[in-house]
Coordinates of C-alpha atoms and ligand atoms in Angstrom, one line a residue:
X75 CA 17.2 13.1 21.0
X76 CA 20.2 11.4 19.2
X77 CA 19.7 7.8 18.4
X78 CA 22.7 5.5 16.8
X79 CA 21.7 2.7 14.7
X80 CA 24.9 0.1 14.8
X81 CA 25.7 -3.3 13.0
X82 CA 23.0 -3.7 10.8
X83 CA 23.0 -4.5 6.9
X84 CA 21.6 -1.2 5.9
X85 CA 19.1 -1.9 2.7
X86 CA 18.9 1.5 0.5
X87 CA 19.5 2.5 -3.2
X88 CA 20.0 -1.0 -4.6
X89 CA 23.4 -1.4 -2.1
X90 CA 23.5 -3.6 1.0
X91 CA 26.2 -2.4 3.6
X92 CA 27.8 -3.0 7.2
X93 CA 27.1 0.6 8.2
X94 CA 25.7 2.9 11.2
X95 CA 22.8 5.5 11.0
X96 CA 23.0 8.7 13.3
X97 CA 19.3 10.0 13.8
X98 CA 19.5 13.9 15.6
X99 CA 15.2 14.4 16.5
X100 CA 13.0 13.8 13.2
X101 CA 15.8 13.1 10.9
X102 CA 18.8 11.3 9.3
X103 CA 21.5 13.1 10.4
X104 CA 24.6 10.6 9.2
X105 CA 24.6 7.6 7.5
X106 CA 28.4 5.7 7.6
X107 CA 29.4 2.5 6.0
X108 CA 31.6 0.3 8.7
X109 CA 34.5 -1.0 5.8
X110 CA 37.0 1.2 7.5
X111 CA 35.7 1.0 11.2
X112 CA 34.3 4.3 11.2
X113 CA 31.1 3.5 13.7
X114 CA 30.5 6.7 15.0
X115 CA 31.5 7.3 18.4
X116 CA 30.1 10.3 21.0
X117 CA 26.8 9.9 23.3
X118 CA 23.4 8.8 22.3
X119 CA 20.4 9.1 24.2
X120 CA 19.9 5.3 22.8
X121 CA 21.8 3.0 20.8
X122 CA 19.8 0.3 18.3
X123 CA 21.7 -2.7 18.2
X124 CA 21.2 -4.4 14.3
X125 CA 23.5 -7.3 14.3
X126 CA 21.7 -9.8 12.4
X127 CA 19.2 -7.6 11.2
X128 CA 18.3 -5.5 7.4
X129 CA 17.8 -2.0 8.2
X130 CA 15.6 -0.3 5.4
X131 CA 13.6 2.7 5.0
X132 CA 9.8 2.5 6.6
X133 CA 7.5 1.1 4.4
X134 CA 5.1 3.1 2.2
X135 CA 1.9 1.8 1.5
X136 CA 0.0 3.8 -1.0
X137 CA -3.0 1.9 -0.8
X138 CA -5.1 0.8 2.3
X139 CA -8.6 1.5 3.4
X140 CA -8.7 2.0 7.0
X141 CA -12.4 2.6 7.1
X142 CA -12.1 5.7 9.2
X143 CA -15.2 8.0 9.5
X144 CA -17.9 5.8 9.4
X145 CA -17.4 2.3 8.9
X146 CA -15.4 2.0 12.4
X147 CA -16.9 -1.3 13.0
X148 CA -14.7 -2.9 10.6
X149 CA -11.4 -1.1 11.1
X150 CA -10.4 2.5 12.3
X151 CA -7.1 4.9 12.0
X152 CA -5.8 3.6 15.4
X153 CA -6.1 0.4 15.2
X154 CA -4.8 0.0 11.5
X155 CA -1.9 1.8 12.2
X156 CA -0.9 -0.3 14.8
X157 CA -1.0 -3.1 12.4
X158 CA 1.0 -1.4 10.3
X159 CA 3.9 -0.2 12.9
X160 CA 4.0 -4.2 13.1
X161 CA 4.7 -4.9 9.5
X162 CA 6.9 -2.1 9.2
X163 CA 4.6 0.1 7.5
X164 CA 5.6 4.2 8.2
X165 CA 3.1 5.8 5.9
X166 CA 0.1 5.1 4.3
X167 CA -2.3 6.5 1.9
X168 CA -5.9 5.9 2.6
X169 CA -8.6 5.2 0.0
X170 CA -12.1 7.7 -0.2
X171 CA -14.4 4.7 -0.1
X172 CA -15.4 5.9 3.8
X173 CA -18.6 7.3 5.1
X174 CA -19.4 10.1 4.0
X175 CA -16.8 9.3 0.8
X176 CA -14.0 11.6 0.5
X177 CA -15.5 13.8 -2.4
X178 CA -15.5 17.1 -0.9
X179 CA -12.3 19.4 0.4
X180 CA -14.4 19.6 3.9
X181 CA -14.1 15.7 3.6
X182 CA -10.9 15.2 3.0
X183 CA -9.8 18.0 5.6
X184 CA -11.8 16.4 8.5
X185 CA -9.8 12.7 7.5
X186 CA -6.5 15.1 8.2
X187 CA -8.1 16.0 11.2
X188 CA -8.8 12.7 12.2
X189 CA -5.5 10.8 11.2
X190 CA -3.9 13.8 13.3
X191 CA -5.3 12.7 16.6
X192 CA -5.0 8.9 16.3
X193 CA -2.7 7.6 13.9
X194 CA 0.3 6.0 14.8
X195 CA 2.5 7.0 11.4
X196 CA 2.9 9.5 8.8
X197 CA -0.1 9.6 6.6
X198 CA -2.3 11.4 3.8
X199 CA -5.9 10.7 1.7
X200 CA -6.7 10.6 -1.8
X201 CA -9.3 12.3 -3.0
X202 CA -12.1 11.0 -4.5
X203 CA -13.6 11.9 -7.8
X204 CA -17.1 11.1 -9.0
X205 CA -19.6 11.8 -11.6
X206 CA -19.9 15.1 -10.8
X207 CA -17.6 16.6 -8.6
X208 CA -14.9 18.0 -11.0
X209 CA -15.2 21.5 -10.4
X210 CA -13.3 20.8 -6.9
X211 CA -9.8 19.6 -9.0
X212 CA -8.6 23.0 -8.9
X213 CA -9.1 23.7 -5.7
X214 CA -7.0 20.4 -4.3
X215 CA -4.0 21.2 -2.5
X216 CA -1.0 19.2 -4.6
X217 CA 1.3 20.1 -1.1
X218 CA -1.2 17.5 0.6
X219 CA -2.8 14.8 -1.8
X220 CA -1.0 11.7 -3.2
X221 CA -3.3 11.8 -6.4
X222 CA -7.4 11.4 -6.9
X223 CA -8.8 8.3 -7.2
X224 CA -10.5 7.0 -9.8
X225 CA -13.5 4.1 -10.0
X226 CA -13.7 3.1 -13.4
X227 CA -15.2 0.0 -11.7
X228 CA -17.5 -0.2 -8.9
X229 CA -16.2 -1.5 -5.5
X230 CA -17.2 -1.4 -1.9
X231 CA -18.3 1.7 -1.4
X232 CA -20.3 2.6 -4.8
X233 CA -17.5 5.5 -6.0
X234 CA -18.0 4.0 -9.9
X235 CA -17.6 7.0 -12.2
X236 CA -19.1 5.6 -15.8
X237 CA -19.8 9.0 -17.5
X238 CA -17.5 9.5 -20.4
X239 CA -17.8 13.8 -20.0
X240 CA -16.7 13.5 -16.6
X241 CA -13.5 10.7 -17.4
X242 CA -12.3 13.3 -20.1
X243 CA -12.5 16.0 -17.8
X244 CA -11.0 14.2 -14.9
X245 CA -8.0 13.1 -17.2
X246 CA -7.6 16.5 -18.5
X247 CA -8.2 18.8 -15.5
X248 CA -6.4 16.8 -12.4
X249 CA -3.4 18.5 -10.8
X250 CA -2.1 15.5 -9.4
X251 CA -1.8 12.4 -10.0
X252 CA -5.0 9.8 -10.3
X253 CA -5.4 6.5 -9.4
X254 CA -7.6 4.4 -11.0
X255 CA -9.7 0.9 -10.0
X256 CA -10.2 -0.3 -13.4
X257 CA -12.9 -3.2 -13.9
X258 CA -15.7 -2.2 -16.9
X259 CA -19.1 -2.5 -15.3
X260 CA -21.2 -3.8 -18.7
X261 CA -18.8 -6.5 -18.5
X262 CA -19.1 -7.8 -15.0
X263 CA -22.9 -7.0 -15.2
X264 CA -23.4 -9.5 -18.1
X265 CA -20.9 -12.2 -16.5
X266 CA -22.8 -11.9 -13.2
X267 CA -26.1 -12.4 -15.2
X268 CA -24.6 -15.5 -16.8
X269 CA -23.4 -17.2 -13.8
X270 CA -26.9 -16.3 -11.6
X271 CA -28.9 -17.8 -14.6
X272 CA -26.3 -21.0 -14.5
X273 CA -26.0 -21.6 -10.9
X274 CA -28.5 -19.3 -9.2
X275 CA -27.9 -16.0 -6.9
X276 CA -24.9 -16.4 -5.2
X277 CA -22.6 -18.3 -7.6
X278 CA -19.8 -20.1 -6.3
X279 CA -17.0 -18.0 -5.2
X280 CA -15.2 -19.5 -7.7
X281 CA -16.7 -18.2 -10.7
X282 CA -15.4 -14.5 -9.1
X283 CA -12.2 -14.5 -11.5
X284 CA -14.6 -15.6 -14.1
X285 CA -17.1 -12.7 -13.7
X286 CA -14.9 -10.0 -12.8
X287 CA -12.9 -11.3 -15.6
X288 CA -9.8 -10.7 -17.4
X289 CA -11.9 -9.0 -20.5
X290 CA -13.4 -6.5 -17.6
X291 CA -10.1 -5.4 -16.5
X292 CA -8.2 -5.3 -19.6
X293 CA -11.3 -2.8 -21.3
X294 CA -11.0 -0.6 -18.2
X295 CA -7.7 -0.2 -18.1
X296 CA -6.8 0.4 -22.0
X297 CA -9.4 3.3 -21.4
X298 CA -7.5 4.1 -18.5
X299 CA -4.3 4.0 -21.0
X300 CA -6.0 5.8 -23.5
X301 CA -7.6 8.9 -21.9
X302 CA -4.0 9.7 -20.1
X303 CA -2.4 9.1 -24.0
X304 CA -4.8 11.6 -24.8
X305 CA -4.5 14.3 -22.2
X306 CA -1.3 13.6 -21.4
X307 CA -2.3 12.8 -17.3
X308 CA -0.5 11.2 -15.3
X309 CA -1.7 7.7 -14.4
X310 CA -1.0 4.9 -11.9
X311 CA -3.4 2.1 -12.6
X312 CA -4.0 -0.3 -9.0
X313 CA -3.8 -3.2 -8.3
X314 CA -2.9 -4.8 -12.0
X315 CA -4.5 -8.6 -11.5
X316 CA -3.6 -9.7 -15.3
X317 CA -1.2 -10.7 -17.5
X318 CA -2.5 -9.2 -20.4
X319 CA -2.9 -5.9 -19.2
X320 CA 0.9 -5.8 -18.2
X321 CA 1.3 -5.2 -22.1
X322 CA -0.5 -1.8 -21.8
X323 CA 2.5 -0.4 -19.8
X324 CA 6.3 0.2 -19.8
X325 CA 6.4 2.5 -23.3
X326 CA 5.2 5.7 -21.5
X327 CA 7.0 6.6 -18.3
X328 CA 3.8 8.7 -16.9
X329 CA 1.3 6.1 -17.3
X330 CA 2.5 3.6 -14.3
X331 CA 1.0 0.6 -12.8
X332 CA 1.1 -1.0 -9.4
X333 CA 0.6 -4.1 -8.2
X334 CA -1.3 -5.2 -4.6
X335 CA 0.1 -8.2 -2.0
X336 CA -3.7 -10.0 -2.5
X337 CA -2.9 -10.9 -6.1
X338 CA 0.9 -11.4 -5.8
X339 CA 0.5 -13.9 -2.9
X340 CA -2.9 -15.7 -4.2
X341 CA -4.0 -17.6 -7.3
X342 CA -7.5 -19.4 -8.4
X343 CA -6.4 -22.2 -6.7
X344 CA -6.7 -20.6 -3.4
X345 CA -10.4 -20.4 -3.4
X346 CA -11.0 -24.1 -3.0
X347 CA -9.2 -23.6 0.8
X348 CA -9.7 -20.0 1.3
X349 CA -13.0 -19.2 -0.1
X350 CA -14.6 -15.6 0.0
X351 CA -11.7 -14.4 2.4
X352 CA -9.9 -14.0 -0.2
X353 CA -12.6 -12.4 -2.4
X354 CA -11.5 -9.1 -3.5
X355 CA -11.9 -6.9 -6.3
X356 CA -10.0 -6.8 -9.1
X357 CA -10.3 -10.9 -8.6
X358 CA -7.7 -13.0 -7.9
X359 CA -7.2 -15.0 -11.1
X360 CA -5.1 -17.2 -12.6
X361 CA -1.4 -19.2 -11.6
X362 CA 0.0 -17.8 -15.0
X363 CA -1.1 -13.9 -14.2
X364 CA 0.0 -14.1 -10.8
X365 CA 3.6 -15.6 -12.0
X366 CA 3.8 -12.8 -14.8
X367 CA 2.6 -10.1 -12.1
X368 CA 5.7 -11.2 -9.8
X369 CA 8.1 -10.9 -13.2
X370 CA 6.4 -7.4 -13.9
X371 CA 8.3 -6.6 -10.5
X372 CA 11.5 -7.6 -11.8
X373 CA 11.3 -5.7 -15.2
X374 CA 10.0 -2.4 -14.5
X375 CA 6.2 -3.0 -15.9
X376 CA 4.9 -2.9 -11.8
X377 CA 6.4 0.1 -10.2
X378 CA 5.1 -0.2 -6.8
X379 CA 3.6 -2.1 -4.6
X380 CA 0.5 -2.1 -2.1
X381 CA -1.6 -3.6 -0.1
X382 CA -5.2 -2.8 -0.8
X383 CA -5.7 -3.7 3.1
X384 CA -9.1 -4.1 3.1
X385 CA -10.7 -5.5 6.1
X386 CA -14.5 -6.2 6.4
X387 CA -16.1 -8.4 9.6
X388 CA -15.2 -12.1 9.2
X389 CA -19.0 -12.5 9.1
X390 CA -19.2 -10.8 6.1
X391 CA -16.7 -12.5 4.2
X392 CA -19.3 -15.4 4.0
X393 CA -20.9 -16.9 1.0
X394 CA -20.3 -16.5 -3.2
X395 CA -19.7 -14.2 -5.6
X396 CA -22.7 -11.9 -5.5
X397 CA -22.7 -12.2 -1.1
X398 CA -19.7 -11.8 0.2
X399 CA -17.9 -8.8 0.6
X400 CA -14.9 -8.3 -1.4
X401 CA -11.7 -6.6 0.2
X402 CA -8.9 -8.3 3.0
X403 CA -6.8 -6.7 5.7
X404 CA -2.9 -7.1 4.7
X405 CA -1.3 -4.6 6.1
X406 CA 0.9 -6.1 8.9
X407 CA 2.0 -8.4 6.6
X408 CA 3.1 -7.2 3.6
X409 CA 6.8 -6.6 3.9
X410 CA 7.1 -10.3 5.2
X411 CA 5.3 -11.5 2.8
X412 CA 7.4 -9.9 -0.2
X413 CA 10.5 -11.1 1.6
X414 CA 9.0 -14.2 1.4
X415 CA 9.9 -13.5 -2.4
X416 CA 13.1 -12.8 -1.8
X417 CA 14.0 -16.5 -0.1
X418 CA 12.1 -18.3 -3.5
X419 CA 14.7 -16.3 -5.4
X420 CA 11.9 -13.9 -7.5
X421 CA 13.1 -10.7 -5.7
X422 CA 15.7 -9.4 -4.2
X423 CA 15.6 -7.6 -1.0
X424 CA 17.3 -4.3 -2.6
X425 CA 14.5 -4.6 -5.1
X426 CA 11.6 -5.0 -2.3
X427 CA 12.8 -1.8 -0.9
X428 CA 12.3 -0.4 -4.0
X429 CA 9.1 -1.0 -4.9
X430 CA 8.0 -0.8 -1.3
X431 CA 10.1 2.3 -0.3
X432 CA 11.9 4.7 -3.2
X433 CA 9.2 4.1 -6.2
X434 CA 6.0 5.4 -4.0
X435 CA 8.8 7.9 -2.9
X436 CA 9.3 9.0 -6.6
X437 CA 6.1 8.2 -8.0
X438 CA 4.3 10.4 -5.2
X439 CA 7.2 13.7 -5.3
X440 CA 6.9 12.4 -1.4
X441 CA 8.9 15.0 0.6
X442 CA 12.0 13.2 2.4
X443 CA 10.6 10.1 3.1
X444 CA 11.1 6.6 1.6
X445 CA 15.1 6.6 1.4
X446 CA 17.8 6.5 3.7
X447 CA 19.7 9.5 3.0
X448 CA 21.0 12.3 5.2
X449 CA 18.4 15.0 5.9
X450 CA 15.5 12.9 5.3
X451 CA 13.0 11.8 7.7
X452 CA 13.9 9.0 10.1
X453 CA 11.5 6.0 9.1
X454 CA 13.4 3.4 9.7
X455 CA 13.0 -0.4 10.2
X456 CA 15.1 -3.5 11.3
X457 CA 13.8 -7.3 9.9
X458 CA 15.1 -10.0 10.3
X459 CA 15.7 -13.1 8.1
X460 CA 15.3 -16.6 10.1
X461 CA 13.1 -15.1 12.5
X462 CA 9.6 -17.3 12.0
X463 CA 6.5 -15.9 13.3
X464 CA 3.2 -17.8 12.3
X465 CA -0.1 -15.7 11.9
X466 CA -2.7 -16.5 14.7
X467 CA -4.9 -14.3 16.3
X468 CA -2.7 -13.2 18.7
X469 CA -0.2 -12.0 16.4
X470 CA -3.1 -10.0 13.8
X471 CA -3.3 -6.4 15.2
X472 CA -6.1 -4.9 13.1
X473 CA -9.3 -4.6 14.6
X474 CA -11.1 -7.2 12.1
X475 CA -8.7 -10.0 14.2
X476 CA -8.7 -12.0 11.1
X477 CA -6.5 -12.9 8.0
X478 CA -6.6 -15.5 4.8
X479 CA -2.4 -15.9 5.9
X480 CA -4.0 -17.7 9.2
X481 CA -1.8 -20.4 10.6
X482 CA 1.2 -19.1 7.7
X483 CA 4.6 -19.1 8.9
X484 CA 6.5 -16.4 8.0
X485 CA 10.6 -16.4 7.7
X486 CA 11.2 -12.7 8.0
X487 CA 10.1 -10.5 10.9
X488 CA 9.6 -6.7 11.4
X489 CA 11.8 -6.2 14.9
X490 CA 11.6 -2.7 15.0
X491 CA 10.1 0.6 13.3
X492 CA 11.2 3.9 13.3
X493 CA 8.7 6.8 12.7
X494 CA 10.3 10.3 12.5
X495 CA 13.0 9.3 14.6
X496 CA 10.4 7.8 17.5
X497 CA 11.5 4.1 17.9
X498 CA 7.3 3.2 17.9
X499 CA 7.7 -0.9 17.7
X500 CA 10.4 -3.0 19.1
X501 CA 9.9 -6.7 19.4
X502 CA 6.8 -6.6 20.5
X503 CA 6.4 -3.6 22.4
X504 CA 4.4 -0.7 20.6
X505 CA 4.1 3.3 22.1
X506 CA 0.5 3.8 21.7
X507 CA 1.0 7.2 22.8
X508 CA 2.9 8.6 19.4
X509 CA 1.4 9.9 16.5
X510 CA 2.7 10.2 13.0
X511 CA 2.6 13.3 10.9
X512 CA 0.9 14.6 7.8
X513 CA 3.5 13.8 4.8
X514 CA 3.8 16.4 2.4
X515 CA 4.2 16.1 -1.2
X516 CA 5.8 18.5 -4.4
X517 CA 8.0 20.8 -2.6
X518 CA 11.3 21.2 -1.8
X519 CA 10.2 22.1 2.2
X520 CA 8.3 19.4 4.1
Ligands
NCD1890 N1 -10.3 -4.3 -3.0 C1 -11.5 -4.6 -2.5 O1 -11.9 -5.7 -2.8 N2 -12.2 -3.8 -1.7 C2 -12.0 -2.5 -1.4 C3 -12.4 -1.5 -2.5 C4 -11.6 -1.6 -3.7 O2 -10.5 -1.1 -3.7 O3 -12.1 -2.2 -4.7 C5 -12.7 -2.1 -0.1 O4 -12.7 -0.9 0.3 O5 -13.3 -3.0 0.5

């Protein structure tokens, strides 16, 4: 199957061009700039006209929980990658926070065996250390794994790891990169007593930034900082939510941080209107920390971005601080929503692409994926700018068929997405029957 790509701005290694992409089957086969006129000519089984549109490389999200085993009545593999095919997305990285958690190789093997049957793009699991599982490190296959994941801070799903033994030996002894949720426990325990002596059990939902505070994240995550100093790991820290941790990164180029759409889109203020859908953990907090989160994309502090997609049942995204359920789908909308950054002048689209695309790329030593570069893989997407599309139920994929962007209008749209050289979504039409591949990590063969 040879597929031409013609007339589109192609988006890819801080350059926009006029150019043409030549996919042969899975891959890039030629990428040509159109200055001198040099549009590829011969036969294609199909021919992708991009006037008007950006073409990029597919969207890597390296942080979602799709729920899938065991908590299918929220969300499941199929249904989230749909979403994503939507928004652009062409990989993902799933959390361990499933049922039964992913804490054991049989675990994380049977999620590969899962995501091979019914997901819609390329894909891969973190695994998920706890307490007591450490002995299993050596046996992880650094071919298939992003990194480990880390709770230094309890979240859906119970995964908190508090014991100091089994930190140091988790720092020390991972062969990949880890991943850490960092919120300090004693902190939010006392903050949460606090508020349920002030205003009962369910404190308002906006005493949530207040409890899971700025002092709980920035304790967590300097311990974070320090154990990797120590053993010399290497470190991505989620979803930063705070200003002041921003200063803990940026001196040491393997201790990295990443920032999540939630609290890049959000501030405090948003509670008033938006209540516990937008309840998620770290907290949403303050105007200032998200302004200085979206400058950490500009100078290097944040080096990638994710969505934390999170979906829960509306009905459980009801009631305060101590009730409602933290977490929010994103993942259809994520690239339009950074975009979105791009027309207020904070980003520019080369930039988006690469915190979206070529940093998880790098960060991850993903095999050919994440650029647009002869001989890589062909996950490719078209968006368009001036193309409005306003979230209603209609337009939300995943299975949850809710979002805190109801009713938003968006300016830029996802028109088509490219998974290994399978056109999967095109303006509204979506090939159900395709399925992604595992992505492989570390090597110089995929
Ligand atoms: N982000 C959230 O608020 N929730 C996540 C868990 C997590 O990453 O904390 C979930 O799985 O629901």
């Amino acid at each position: 199957m040879r597929i031409l790509i013609k007339n589109g701005w192609i988006v890819n290694e801080g350059r926009t061009f006029k150019g043409s992409i030549v996919i042969e089957n899975d891959y890039i086969q030629s990428v040509l700039g159109d200055e001198l006129d040099n549009t590829p000519r011969g036969t294609y089984d199909k021919e992708v006209d991009a006037t008007g549109c950006f073409v990029c490389p597919g969207v890597i999200d390296s942080h979602v929980h799709f729920r899938e085993p065991g908590l299918t009545n929220k969300a499941d593999i199929a249904s989230e990658t749909r979403a994503a095919a939507f928004g652009g997305v062409t990989s993902f990285f799933d959390m361990p926070n499933t049922l039964p958690q992913t804490t054991a190789i049989e675990a994380l093997e049977a999620k590969f065996d899962i995501a091979k049957e019914k997901s819609s793009i390329n894909y891969s699991f973190f695994f998920g250390a706890t307490n007591n599982n450490a002995d299993l490190l050596k046996e992880l296959d650094i071919h298939r794994i992003p990194g480990v994941k880390l709770f230094m801070g309890a979240s859906t799903g119970n995964m908190l790891v508090d014991q100091r033994n089994a930190l140091e030996r988790i720092f020390a002894e991972s062969p990949v990169l880890i991943m850490t949720h960092c919120e300090d426990s004693g902190i939010i325990s006392a903050n949460m007593k606090k508020a349920k002596a002030e205003q009962g059990d369910d404190p308002d939902i906006s005493s949530h930034p207040l409890i899971r505070s700025e002092e709980a994240c920035y304790a967590s995550s300097s311990l974070a900082v320090e154990l990797a100093n120590q053993t010399g790991a290497r470190l991505h820290v989620a979803h930063l939510t705070t200003e002041k941790e921003l200063s803990l990164f940026g001196n040491n180029p393997k201790i990295t941080a990443e920032a999540v759409i939630p609290h890049l889109f959000f501030c405090d203020k948003d509670y008033a209107s938006l209540k516990a859908l937008i309840k998620c953990n770290p907290a949403i907090k303050k105007q200032s920390d998200r302004d200085a989160l979206r400058l950490a994309l500009t100078n290097g502090k944040i080096t990638t971005i994710g969505t934390d997609h999170a979906p829960h049942l509306l009905s459980e995204k009801q009631g305060g601080s101590a009730s409602a359920m933290s977490g929010m789908p994103m993942v259809q909308f994520s690239l339009s929503a950074m975009l979105e950054l791009v027309d207020q002048g904070v980003l520019t689209i080369e930039r988006v692409v690469e915190l979206m695309c070529h940093n998880p790329s790098k960060l991850f030593e993903i095999n050919q994926r994440g650029f647009i570069r002869e001989g890589y893989k062909a996950d490719i997407i078209l968006v368009q700018q001036n193309s409005p599309y306003t979230v209603t139920e209609d337009v939300i994929q995943s299975k949850c068929k809710w979002s805190p962007l109801m009713g938003h209008t968006f300016n830029w749209q996802v028109q088509t997405t490219i998974c290994n050289g399978h056109i999967l979504y095109n303006k509204g039409h979506f090939d159900d029957s395709y399925r992604g591949e595992e992505i492989r990590f570390r090597s110089t063969h995929s």
